[in-house]
């Protein structure tokens, strides 16, 4: 392929959608560049394979998070997917759209054209939902979505417990008002993960005008004056240049896209000059406004092995389950990890649901690092506030692309976030105490019954909470100079450069973020194609 019309950096949830949509026109030469390998591992297709992939540096990229007050000085590491499909190939696959009011809030904050009416069209266009099309759901699109099909006594007891506390049982949480409890929907079909690469890239990979490069790590955007003209990348240890005739689109995610901008001279001028980086465009917002969900995994010992999957992932049972999956695409390895979830109001007077709950029919051995199951039957709830108000930052500390950036999520800095954290722990315990669920439980094991006061609960979040892998806001979209990109996703102060990933979100969408990112990329493709006419 000759010089690309569009050069896309990052083949994750957004990049795969854009590659599909922009290459629909054979006159557009599209180059998609990915640092990781092909998505050929059989663990990617297997829904329960993501635990192994998260711990595999071939398929995951790791960003150290600075110890800070919000995590009691712990060294946290955030993992992101590093292969075709990006994090959609190693995530928990939960499909959540977010609340309509969140998108309308974006439009009110200056992201004109990104309200719910516009986003709803994109969700519907890209979906192939197993429940069929209706006024909100889509059918026939490239992304296959399926509700969790396996029913269990533990899942039904959890739903009944939440209903006893006032949550309505739903068939599908992705409605105009998502408050309620339900079997969750997943990007899974017939026991196979539907990553962005599987859904959007694989079906069009044979297009003559689409080129995909793996093992190609972009380290810098190249400019002529203020116009982006290409990228510098490392391939097999050698530096190469790739050019774009019309536009570059960064799709590296909320941790990589702002870092790449800063390394390329777009960011806070004083800071970049202090590192010896030539300034292309001064924009202090690059890397700021970082938001992340802080969740806590509370655990209980169960009375009977029938209700727990703790021994299904080791020894002879693991071999049996893996064999069953490979031969039939069924069994415990073919399903998502969180059969039941919901949205609820944790604080009195909340206008809409402000927290999310998920149930997991296994429990982790945190004393051994949290990568193995406990040796007794257990279950887990986790919960987090949907719209964190606390904001952190990401900034490079060196002009060397191999040096990790400084990342500080600034968890629990705002009072409302602390109040929701406390309320969410108390809500999880209330669910466990309900008459449908309590008979299945022996005792709470994490954080344990000694943790009762508000300050003790906050300390549990700070010392044992973790990222939801939903970071956003570091290249925030808006209508003024305090944003990084405008509503058409063009980077302010430069030409021929856009950003499309969760870093552009003006605020956190309510819930899991993979679905929103793909719908945002569908919307972005429409904008880019409009501008090309």
PDB file of C-alpha atoms in Angstrom, residues 60-302:
ATOM      1  CA  UNK A  60      -0.803  -7.078  28.147  1.00  0.00           C
ATOM      2  CA  UNK A  61       0.881  -3.734  28.667  1.00  0.00           C
ATOM      3  CA  UNK A  62       1.545  -2.621  32.243  1.00  0.00           C
ATOM      4  CA  UNK A  63       1.494   0.936  33.561  1.00  0.00           C
ATOM      5  CA  UNK A  64       2.796   1.501  37.104  1.00  0.00           C
ATOM      6  CA  UNK A  65       0.683   3.840  39.223  1.00  0.00           C
ATOM      7  CA  UNK A  66       2.442   6.157  41.635  1.00  0.00           C
ATOM      8  CA  UNK A  67       1.911   5.313  45.315  1.00  0.00           C
ATOM      9  CA  UNK A  68      -0.367   7.968  46.796  1.00  0.00           C
ATOM     10  CA  UNK A  69      -2.745   8.635  49.663  1.00  0.00           C
ATOM     11  CA  UNK A  70      -5.709   7.170  47.789  1.00  0.00           C
ATOM     12  CA  UNK A  71      -4.099   3.709  47.671  1.00  0.00           C
ATOM     13  CA  UNK A  72      -2.205   3.821  50.983  1.00  0.00           C
ATOM     14  CA  UNK A  73       1.126   4.047  49.192  1.00  0.00           C
ATOM     15  CA  UNK A  74       0.709   0.719  47.373  1.00  0.00           C
ATOM     16  CA  UNK A  75       2.425   0.150  44.029  1.00  0.00           C
ATOM     17  CA  UNK A  76      -0.550  -0.523  41.759  1.00  0.00           C
ATOM     18  CA  UNK A  77      -0.141  -1.648  38.147  1.00  0.00           C
ATOM     19  CA  UNK A  78      -2.788  -1.099  35.478  1.00  0.00           C
ATOM     20  CA  UNK A  79      -2.975  -3.668  32.672  1.00  0.00           C
ATOM     21  CA  UNK A  80      -4.184  -2.962  29.151  1.00  0.00           C
ATOM     22  CA  UNK A  81      -4.522  -5.252  26.144  1.00  0.00           C
ATOM     23  CA  UNK A  82      -1.562  -5.368  23.766  1.00  0.00           C
ATOM     24  CA  UNK A  83      -2.679  -7.248  20.648  1.00  0.00           C
ATOM     25  CA  UNK A  84      -5.280  -6.883  17.924  1.00  0.00           C
ATOM     26  CA  UNK A  85      -8.443  -6.050  19.811  1.00  0.00           C
ATOM     27  CA  UNK A  86      -6.562  -4.325  22.623  1.00  0.00           C
ATOM     28  CA  UNK A  87      -8.301  -4.442  25.986  1.00  0.00           C
ATOM     29  CA  UNK A  88     -11.470  -5.842  24.395  1.00  0.00           C
ATOM     30  CA  UNK A  89      -9.463  -9.069  24.016  1.00  0.00           C
ATOM     31  CA  UNK A  90      -8.576  -9.359  27.725  1.00  0.00           C
ATOM     32  CA  UNK A  91     -11.453  -7.628  29.525  1.00  0.00           C
ATOM     33  CA  UNK A  92     -14.415  -9.067  31.453  1.00  0.00           C
ATOM     34  CA  UNK A  93     -16.666  -8.667  28.361  1.00  0.00           C
ATOM     35  CA  UNK A  94     -19.563  -7.026  30.264  1.00  0.00           C
ATOM     36  CA  UNK A  95     -21.620  -4.986  27.809  1.00  0.00           C
ATOM     37  CA  UNK A  96     -23.065  -1.818  29.324  1.00  0.00           C
ATOM     38  CA  UNK A  97     -24.142   1.285  27.402  1.00  0.00           C
ATOM     39  CA  UNK A  98     -24.175   3.806  30.242  1.00  0.00           C
ATOM     40  CA  UNK A  99     -27.015   6.097  31.265  1.00  0.00           C
ATOM     41  CA  UNK A 100     -28.534   8.461  28.651  1.00  0.00           C
ATOM     42  CA  UNK A 101     -28.112  11.399  31.039  1.00  0.00           C
ATOM     43  CA  UNK A 102     -24.324  10.868  31.017  1.00  0.00           C
ATOM     44  CA  UNK A 103     -24.122  11.512  27.282  1.00  0.00           C
ATOM     45  CA  UNK A 104     -26.491  14.452  27.478  1.00  0.00           C
ATOM     46  CA  UNK A 105     -24.179  15.863  30.150  1.00  0.00           C
ATOM     47  CA  UNK A 106     -21.288  15.604  27.669  1.00  0.00           C
ATOM     48  CA  UNK A 107     -23.198  17.771  25.205  1.00  0.00           C
ATOM     49  CA  UNK A 108     -23.958  20.306  27.927  1.00  0.00           C
ATOM     50  CA  UNK A 109     -20.238  20.391  28.800  1.00  0.00           C
ATOM     51  CA  UNK A 110     -19.390  21.446  25.246  1.00  0.00           C
ATOM     52  CA  UNK A 111     -19.171  18.105  23.418  1.00  0.00           C
ATOM     53  CA  UNK A 112     -21.817  19.145  20.893  1.00  0.00           C
ATOM     54  CA  UNK A 113     -23.244  16.239  18.926  1.00  0.00           C
ATOM     55  CA  UNK A 114     -22.409  13.609  21.563  1.00  0.00           C
ATOM     56  CA  UNK A 115     -25.724  13.549  23.445  1.00  0.00           C
ATOM     57  CA  UNK A 116     -27.806  10.418  23.942  1.00  0.00           C
ATOM     58  CA  UNK A 117     -29.870  10.776  20.756  1.00  0.00           C
ATOM     59  CA  UNK A 118     -26.696  10.638  18.671  1.00  0.00           C
ATOM     60  CA  UNK A 119     -25.042   7.895  20.693  1.00  0.00           C
ATOM     61  CA  UNK A 120     -28.156   5.701  20.802  1.00  0.00           C
ATOM     62  CA  UNK A 121     -28.102   5.491  16.997  1.00  0.00           C
ATOM     63  CA  UNK A 122     -24.503   4.262  17.066  1.00  0.00           C
ATOM     64  CA  UNK A 123     -25.118   1.630  19.742  1.00  0.00           C
ATOM     65  CA  UNK A 124     -28.056   0.299  17.774  1.00  0.00           C
ATOM     66  CA  UNK A 125     -26.180   0.316  14.450  1.00  0.00           C
ATOM     67  CA  UNK A 126     -23.245  -1.721  15.733  1.00  0.00           C
ATOM     68  CA  UNK A 127     -25.177  -4.301  17.796  1.00  0.00           C
ATOM     69  CA  UNK A 128     -26.341  -7.791  16.979  1.00  0.00           C
ATOM     70  CA  UNK A 129     -28.159  -8.499  20.230  1.00  0.00           C
ATOM     71  CA  UNK A 130     -29.335 -12.030  20.973  1.00  0.00           C
ATOM     72  CA  UNK A 131     -32.584 -10.647  22.455  1.00  0.00           C
ATOM     73  CA  UNK A 132     -33.422  -9.106  19.089  1.00  0.00           C
ATOM     74  CA  UNK A 133     -34.026  -5.578  17.886  1.00  0.00           C
ATOM     75  CA  UNK A 134     -36.416  -3.146  19.490  1.00  0.00           C
ATOM     76  CA  UNK A 135     -36.598   0.632  19.894  1.00  0.00           C
ATOM     77  CA  UNK A 136     -33.238   0.582  21.738  1.00  0.00           C
ATOM     78  CA  UNK A 137     -31.438  -2.668  20.856  1.00  0.00           C
ATOM     79  CA  UNK A 138     -29.871  -3.392  17.504  1.00  0.00           C
ATOM     80  CA  UNK A 139     -29.744  -6.616  15.464  1.00  0.00           C
ATOM     81  CA  UNK A 140     -27.643  -7.451  12.421  1.00  0.00           C
ATOM     82  CA  UNK A 141     -24.665  -5.266  13.335  1.00  0.00           C
ATOM     83  CA  UNK A 142     -21.088  -6.551  13.623  1.00  0.00           C
ATOM     84  CA  UNK A 143     -20.928  -6.736  17.450  1.00  0.00           C
ATOM     85  CA  UNK A 144     -22.590  -9.824  18.902  1.00  0.00           C
ATOM     86  CA  UNK A 145     -24.072  -9.317  22.387  1.00  0.00           C
ATOM     87  CA  UNK A 146     -25.601 -12.110  24.490  1.00  0.00           C
ATOM     88  CA  UNK A 147     -27.154 -12.185  27.975  1.00  0.00           C
ATOM     89  CA  UNK A 148     -25.610 -14.609  30.460  1.00  0.00           C
ATOM     90  CA  UNK A 149     -27.539 -17.820  29.827  1.00  0.00           C
ATOM     91  CA  UNK A 150     -26.441 -20.065  32.717  1.00  0.00           C
ATOM     92  CA  UNK A 151     -28.861 -20.005  35.661  1.00  0.00           C
ATOM     93  CA  UNK A 152     -27.759 -21.034  39.154  1.00  0.00           C
ATOM     94  CA  UNK A 153     -29.137 -21.072  42.681  1.00  0.00           C
ATOM     95  CA  UNK A 154     -26.508 -18.536  43.782  1.00  0.00           C
ATOM     96  CA  UNK A 155     -27.351 -16.140  40.941  1.00  0.00           C
ATOM     97  CA  UNK A 156     -31.083 -16.434  41.541  1.00  0.00           C
ATOM     98  CA  UNK A 157     -30.575 -15.906  45.274  1.00  0.00           C
ATOM     99  CA  UNK A 158     -28.577 -12.757  44.546  1.00  0.00           C
ATOM    100  CA  UNK A 159     -31.273 -11.384  42.252  1.00  0.00           C
ATOM    101  CA  UNK A 160     -33.925 -12.135  44.872  1.00  0.00           C
ATOM    102  CA  UNK A 161     -31.828 -10.450  47.575  1.00  0.00           C
ATOM    103  CA  UNK A 162     -31.462  -7.300  45.497  1.00  0.00           C
ATOM    104  CA  UNK A 163     -35.167  -7.344  44.671  1.00  0.00           C
ATOM    105  CA  UNK A 164     -35.907  -7.543  48.405  1.00  0.00           C
ATOM    106  CA  UNK A 165     -33.905  -4.322  48.755  1.00  0.00           C
ATOM    107  CA  UNK A 166     -35.987  -2.606  46.096  1.00  0.00           C
ATOM    108  CA  UNK A 167     -34.154  -3.276  42.820  1.00  0.00           C
ATOM    109  CA  UNK A 168     -36.379  -4.336  39.946  1.00  0.00           C
ATOM    110  CA  UNK A 169     -35.454  -7.539  38.133  1.00  0.00           C
ATOM    111  CA  UNK A 170     -34.719  -6.703  34.487  1.00  0.00           C
ATOM    112  CA  UNK A 171     -34.333  -8.755  31.337  1.00  0.00           C
ATOM    113  CA  UNK A 172     -31.848  -6.235  29.987  1.00  0.00           C
ATOM    114  CA  UNK A 173     -30.091  -3.498  31.973  1.00  0.00           C
ATOM    115  CA  UNK A 174     -29.336  -1.483  28.852  1.00  0.00           C
ATOM    116  CA  UNK A 175     -32.557   0.464  28.880  1.00  0.00           C
ATOM    117  CA  UNK A 176     -33.246   4.183  29.264  1.00  0.00           C
ATOM    118  CA  UNK A 177     -33.221   3.738  33.039  1.00  0.00           C
ATOM    119  CA  UNK A 178     -30.721   1.036  33.929  1.00  0.00           C
ATOM    120  CA  UNK A 179     -31.446   0.911  37.677  1.00  0.00           C
ATOM    121  CA  UNK A 180     -32.194  -2.696  38.606  1.00  0.00           C
ATOM    122  CA  UNK A 181     -30.687  -6.187  38.775  1.00  0.00           C
ATOM    123  CA  UNK A 182     -30.297  -8.704  35.927  1.00  0.00           C
ATOM    124  CA  UNK A 183     -28.259 -11.390  34.291  1.00  0.00           C
ATOM    125  CA  UNK A 184     -25.589  -9.316  32.568  1.00  0.00           C
ATOM    126  CA  UNK A 185     -25.057  -9.020  28.824  1.00  0.00           C
ATOM    127  CA  UNK A 186     -21.682  -9.894  27.344  1.00  0.00           C
ATOM    128  CA  UNK A 187     -19.728  -9.520  24.129  1.00  0.00           C
ATOM    129  CA  UNK A 188     -19.886 -13.301  23.765  1.00  0.00           C
ATOM    130  CA  UNK A 189     -21.707 -15.441  21.209  1.00  0.00           C
ATOM    131  CA  UNK A 190     -21.875 -19.256  21.208  1.00  0.00           C
ATOM    132  CA  UNK A 191     -19.191 -19.432  23.893  1.00  0.00           C
ATOM    133  CA  UNK A 192     -16.681 -17.254  22.000  1.00  0.00           C
ATOM    134  CA  UNK A 193     -15.419 -13.805  23.009  1.00  0.00           C
ATOM    135  CA  UNK A 194     -16.380 -11.066  20.560  1.00  0.00           C
ATOM    136  CA  UNK A 195     -13.411  -8.713  20.797  1.00  0.00           C
ATOM    137  CA  UNK A 196     -13.290  -5.571  18.678  1.00  0.00           C
ATOM    138  CA  UNK A 197     -10.839  -7.365  16.387  1.00  0.00           C
ATOM    139  CA  UNK A 198     -13.158 -10.350  15.956  1.00  0.00           C
ATOM    140  CA  UNK A 199     -16.248  -8.209  15.447  1.00  0.00           C
ATOM    141  CA  UNK A 200     -14.959  -5.300  13.364  1.00  0.00           C
ATOM    142  CA  UNK A 201     -11.518  -6.122  11.960  1.00  0.00           C
ATOM    143  CA  UNK A 202     -11.506  -9.815  11.002  1.00  0.00           C
ATOM    144  CA  UNK A 203     -14.513  -9.573   8.639  1.00  0.00           C
ATOM    145  CA  UNK A 204     -12.828  -6.812   6.571  1.00  0.00           C
ATOM    146  CA  UNK A 205      -9.174  -7.810   6.882  1.00  0.00           C
ATOM    147  CA  UNK A 206      -9.053  -8.835   3.223  1.00  0.00           C
ATOM    148  CA  UNK A 207      -9.859  -5.354   1.915  1.00  0.00           C
ATOM    149  CA  UNK A 208      -7.119  -4.258  -0.454  1.00  0.00           C
ATOM    150  CA  UNK A 209      -7.148  -0.720   0.945  1.00  0.00           C
ATOM    151  CA  UNK A 210      -6.666  -1.843   4.580  1.00  0.00           C
ATOM    152  CA  UNK A 211      -3.219  -2.665   5.929  1.00  0.00           C
ATOM    153  CA  UNK A 212      -2.658  -3.924   9.471  1.00  0.00           C
ATOM    154  CA  UNK A 213       0.774  -3.882  11.090  1.00  0.00           C
ATOM    155  CA  UNK A 214       1.411  -5.696  14.371  1.00  0.00           C
ATOM    156  CA  UNK A 215       4.569  -5.603  16.487  1.00  0.00           C
ATOM    157  CA  UNK A 216       4.917  -1.914  15.617  1.00  0.00           C
ATOM    158  CA  UNK A 217       5.263   0.416  18.609  1.00  0.00           C
ATOM    159  CA  UNK A 218       4.635   4.079  17.824  1.00  0.00           C
ATOM    160  CA  UNK A 219       6.853   6.340  19.935  1.00  0.00           C
ATOM    161  CA  UNK A 220       6.238   9.779  18.433  1.00  0.00           C
ATOM    162  CA  UNK A 221       3.958  11.761  16.143  1.00  0.00           C
ATOM    163  CA  UNK A 222       5.892  13.640  13.456  1.00  0.00           C
ATOM    164  CA  UNK A 223       4.979  17.222  12.560  1.00  0.00           C
ATOM    165  CA  UNK A 224       5.772  19.680   9.798  1.00  0.00           C
ATOM    166  CA  UNK A 225       5.130  22.922  11.580  1.00  0.00           C
ATOM    167  CA  UNK A 226       1.849  22.184  13.320  1.00  0.00           C
ATOM    168  CA  UNK A 227       0.590  19.598  10.841  1.00  0.00           C
ATOM    169  CA  UNK A 228       0.844  15.920  11.778  1.00  0.00           C
ATOM    170  CA  UNK A 229       2.370  14.057   8.867  1.00  0.00           C
ATOM    171  CA  UNK A 230       3.229  10.628  10.244  1.00  0.00           C
ATOM    172  CA  UNK A 231       4.639   8.614  13.115  1.00  0.00           C
ATOM    173  CA  UNK A 232       7.960   7.233  14.243  1.00  0.00           C
ATOM    174  CA  UNK A 233       7.737   3.602  15.335  1.00  0.00           C
ATOM    175  CA  UNK A 234       9.985   0.789  16.518  1.00  0.00           C
ATOM    176  CA  UNK A 235       9.750  -2.469  14.551  1.00  0.00           C
ATOM    177  CA  UNK A 236      12.031  -5.384  15.507  1.00  0.00           C
ATOM    178  CA  UNK A 237      14.374  -2.973  17.228  1.00  0.00           C
ATOM    179  CA  UNK A 238      14.614  -0.626  14.242  1.00  0.00           C
ATOM    180  CA  UNK A 239      13.109   2.857  13.943  1.00  0.00           C
ATOM    181  CA  UNK A 240      10.747   3.304  11.001  1.00  0.00           C
ATOM    182  CA  UNK A 241       8.566   6.127   9.736  1.00  0.00           C
ATOM    183  CA  UNK A 242       5.000   5.822   8.489  1.00  0.00           C
ATOM    184  CA  UNK A 243       3.259   8.743   6.785  1.00  0.00           C
ATOM    185  CA  UNK A 244      -0.361   9.821   6.490  1.00  0.00           C
ATOM    186  CA  UNK A 245      -1.662  11.855   3.579  1.00  0.00           C
ATOM    187  CA  UNK A 246      -4.793  13.166   5.271  1.00  0.00           C
ATOM    188  CA  UNK A 247      -5.014  12.433   8.996  1.00  0.00           C
ATOM    189  CA  UNK A 248      -3.591  10.567  11.983  1.00  0.00           C
ATOM    190  CA  UNK A 249      -5.968   9.177  14.603  1.00  0.00           C
ATOM    191  CA  UNK A 250      -4.616   8.180  18.025  1.00  0.00           C
ATOM    192  CA  UNK A 251      -6.499   5.253  19.571  1.00  0.00           C
ATOM    193  CA  UNK A 252      -4.052   4.233  22.279  1.00  0.00           C
ATOM    194  CA  UNK A 253      -6.427   4.603  25.220  1.00  0.00           C
ATOM    195  CA  UNK A 254      -6.500   6.971  28.174  1.00  0.00           C
ATOM    196  CA  UNK A 255      -2.981   5.962  29.247  1.00  0.00           C
ATOM    197  CA  UNK A 256      -1.185   5.859  25.895  1.00  0.00           C
ATOM    198  CA  UNK A 257      -2.722   8.649  23.814  1.00  0.00           C
ATOM    199  CA  UNK A 258      -1.899  11.543  26.199  1.00  0.00           C
ATOM    200  CA  UNK A 259       1.569  10.083  26.712  1.00  0.00           C
ATOM    201  CA  UNK A 260       2.174   9.991  22.965  1.00  0.00           C
ATOM    202  CA  UNK A 261       0.957  13.574  22.591  1.00  0.00           C
ATOM    203  CA  UNK A 262       3.316  14.771  25.307  1.00  0.00           C
ATOM    204  CA  UNK A 263       6.282  12.864  23.851  1.00  0.00           C
ATOM    205  CA  UNK A 264       5.480  14.520  20.517  1.00  0.00           C
ATOM    206  CA  UNK A 265       5.415  18.067  21.865  1.00  0.00           C
ATOM    207  CA  UNK A 266       1.703  18.580  22.563  1.00  0.00           C
ATOM    208  CA  UNK A 267       0.964  19.347  26.200  1.00  0.00           C
ATOM    209  CA  UNK A 268       1.927  21.723  28.973  1.00  0.00           C
ATOM    210  CA  UNK A 269       4.650  23.882  27.444  1.00  0.00           C
ATOM    211  CA  UNK A 270       6.594  24.553  30.623  1.00  0.00           C
ATOM    212  CA  UNK A 271       6.722  20.878  31.566  1.00  0.00           C
ATOM    213  CA  UNK A 272       7.679  19.673  28.081  1.00  0.00           C
ATOM    214  CA  UNK A 273      10.446  22.274  27.743  1.00  0.00           C
ATOM    215  CA  UNK A 274      11.818  21.203  31.119  1.00  0.00           C
ATOM    216  CA  UNK A 275      12.289  17.737  29.611  1.00  0.00           C
ATOM    217  CA  UNK A 276      13.982  19.098  26.496  1.00  0.00           C
ATOM    218  CA  UNK A 277      11.035  18.355  24.208  1.00  0.00           C
ATOM    219  CA  UNK A 278      10.355  20.782  21.365  1.00  0.00           C
ATOM    220  CA  UNK A 279       6.946  22.329  21.905  1.00  0.00           C
ATOM    221  CA  UNK A 280       4.495  21.971  19.015  1.00  0.00           C
ATOM    222  CA  UNK A 281       1.327  23.117  20.797  1.00  0.00           C
ATOM    223  CA  UNK A 282       0.763  24.300  24.350  1.00  0.00           C
ATOM    224  CA  UNK A 283      -2.221  22.507  25.921  1.00  0.00           C
ATOM    225  CA  UNK A 284      -2.072  22.015  29.703  1.00  0.00           C
ATOM    226  CA  UNK A 285      -5.171  19.765  29.616  1.00  0.00           C
ATOM    227  CA  UNK A 286      -3.250  16.877  28.005  1.00  0.00           C
ATOM    228  CA  UNK A 287      -2.978  14.164  30.659  1.00  0.00           C
ATOM    229  CA  UNK A 288      -5.146  15.965  33.199  1.00  0.00           C
ATOM    230  CA  UNK A 289      -8.702  15.139  34.356  1.00  0.00           C
ATOM    231  CA  UNK A 290      -7.863  11.439  34.755  1.00  0.00           C
ATOM    232  CA  UNK A 291     -10.826   9.560  36.225  1.00  0.00           C
ATOM    233  CA  UNK A 292     -11.014   5.899  37.201  1.00  0.00           C
ATOM    234  CA  UNK A 293     -13.448   3.570  38.947  1.00  0.00           C
ATOM    235  CA  UNK A 294     -12.107   2.337  42.290  1.00  0.00           C
ATOM    236  CA  UNK A 295     -13.744  -0.966  43.186  1.00  0.00           C
ATOM    237  CA  UNK A 296     -13.580  -3.233  46.194  1.00  0.00           C
ATOM    238  CA  UNK A 297     -13.940  -7.020  46.053  1.00  0.00           C
ATOM    239  CA  UNK A 298     -15.803  -8.206  49.152  1.00  0.00           C
ATOM    240  CA  UNK A 299     -15.857 -11.981  49.669  1.00  0.00           C
ATOM    241  CA  UNK A 300     -17.840 -14.598  51.569  1.00  0.00           C
ATOM    242  CA  UNK A 301     -17.270 -18.252  52.394  1.00  0.00           C
ATOM    243  CA  UNK A 302     -20.128 -20.423  51.136  1.00  0.00           C
TER     244      UNK A 302
END
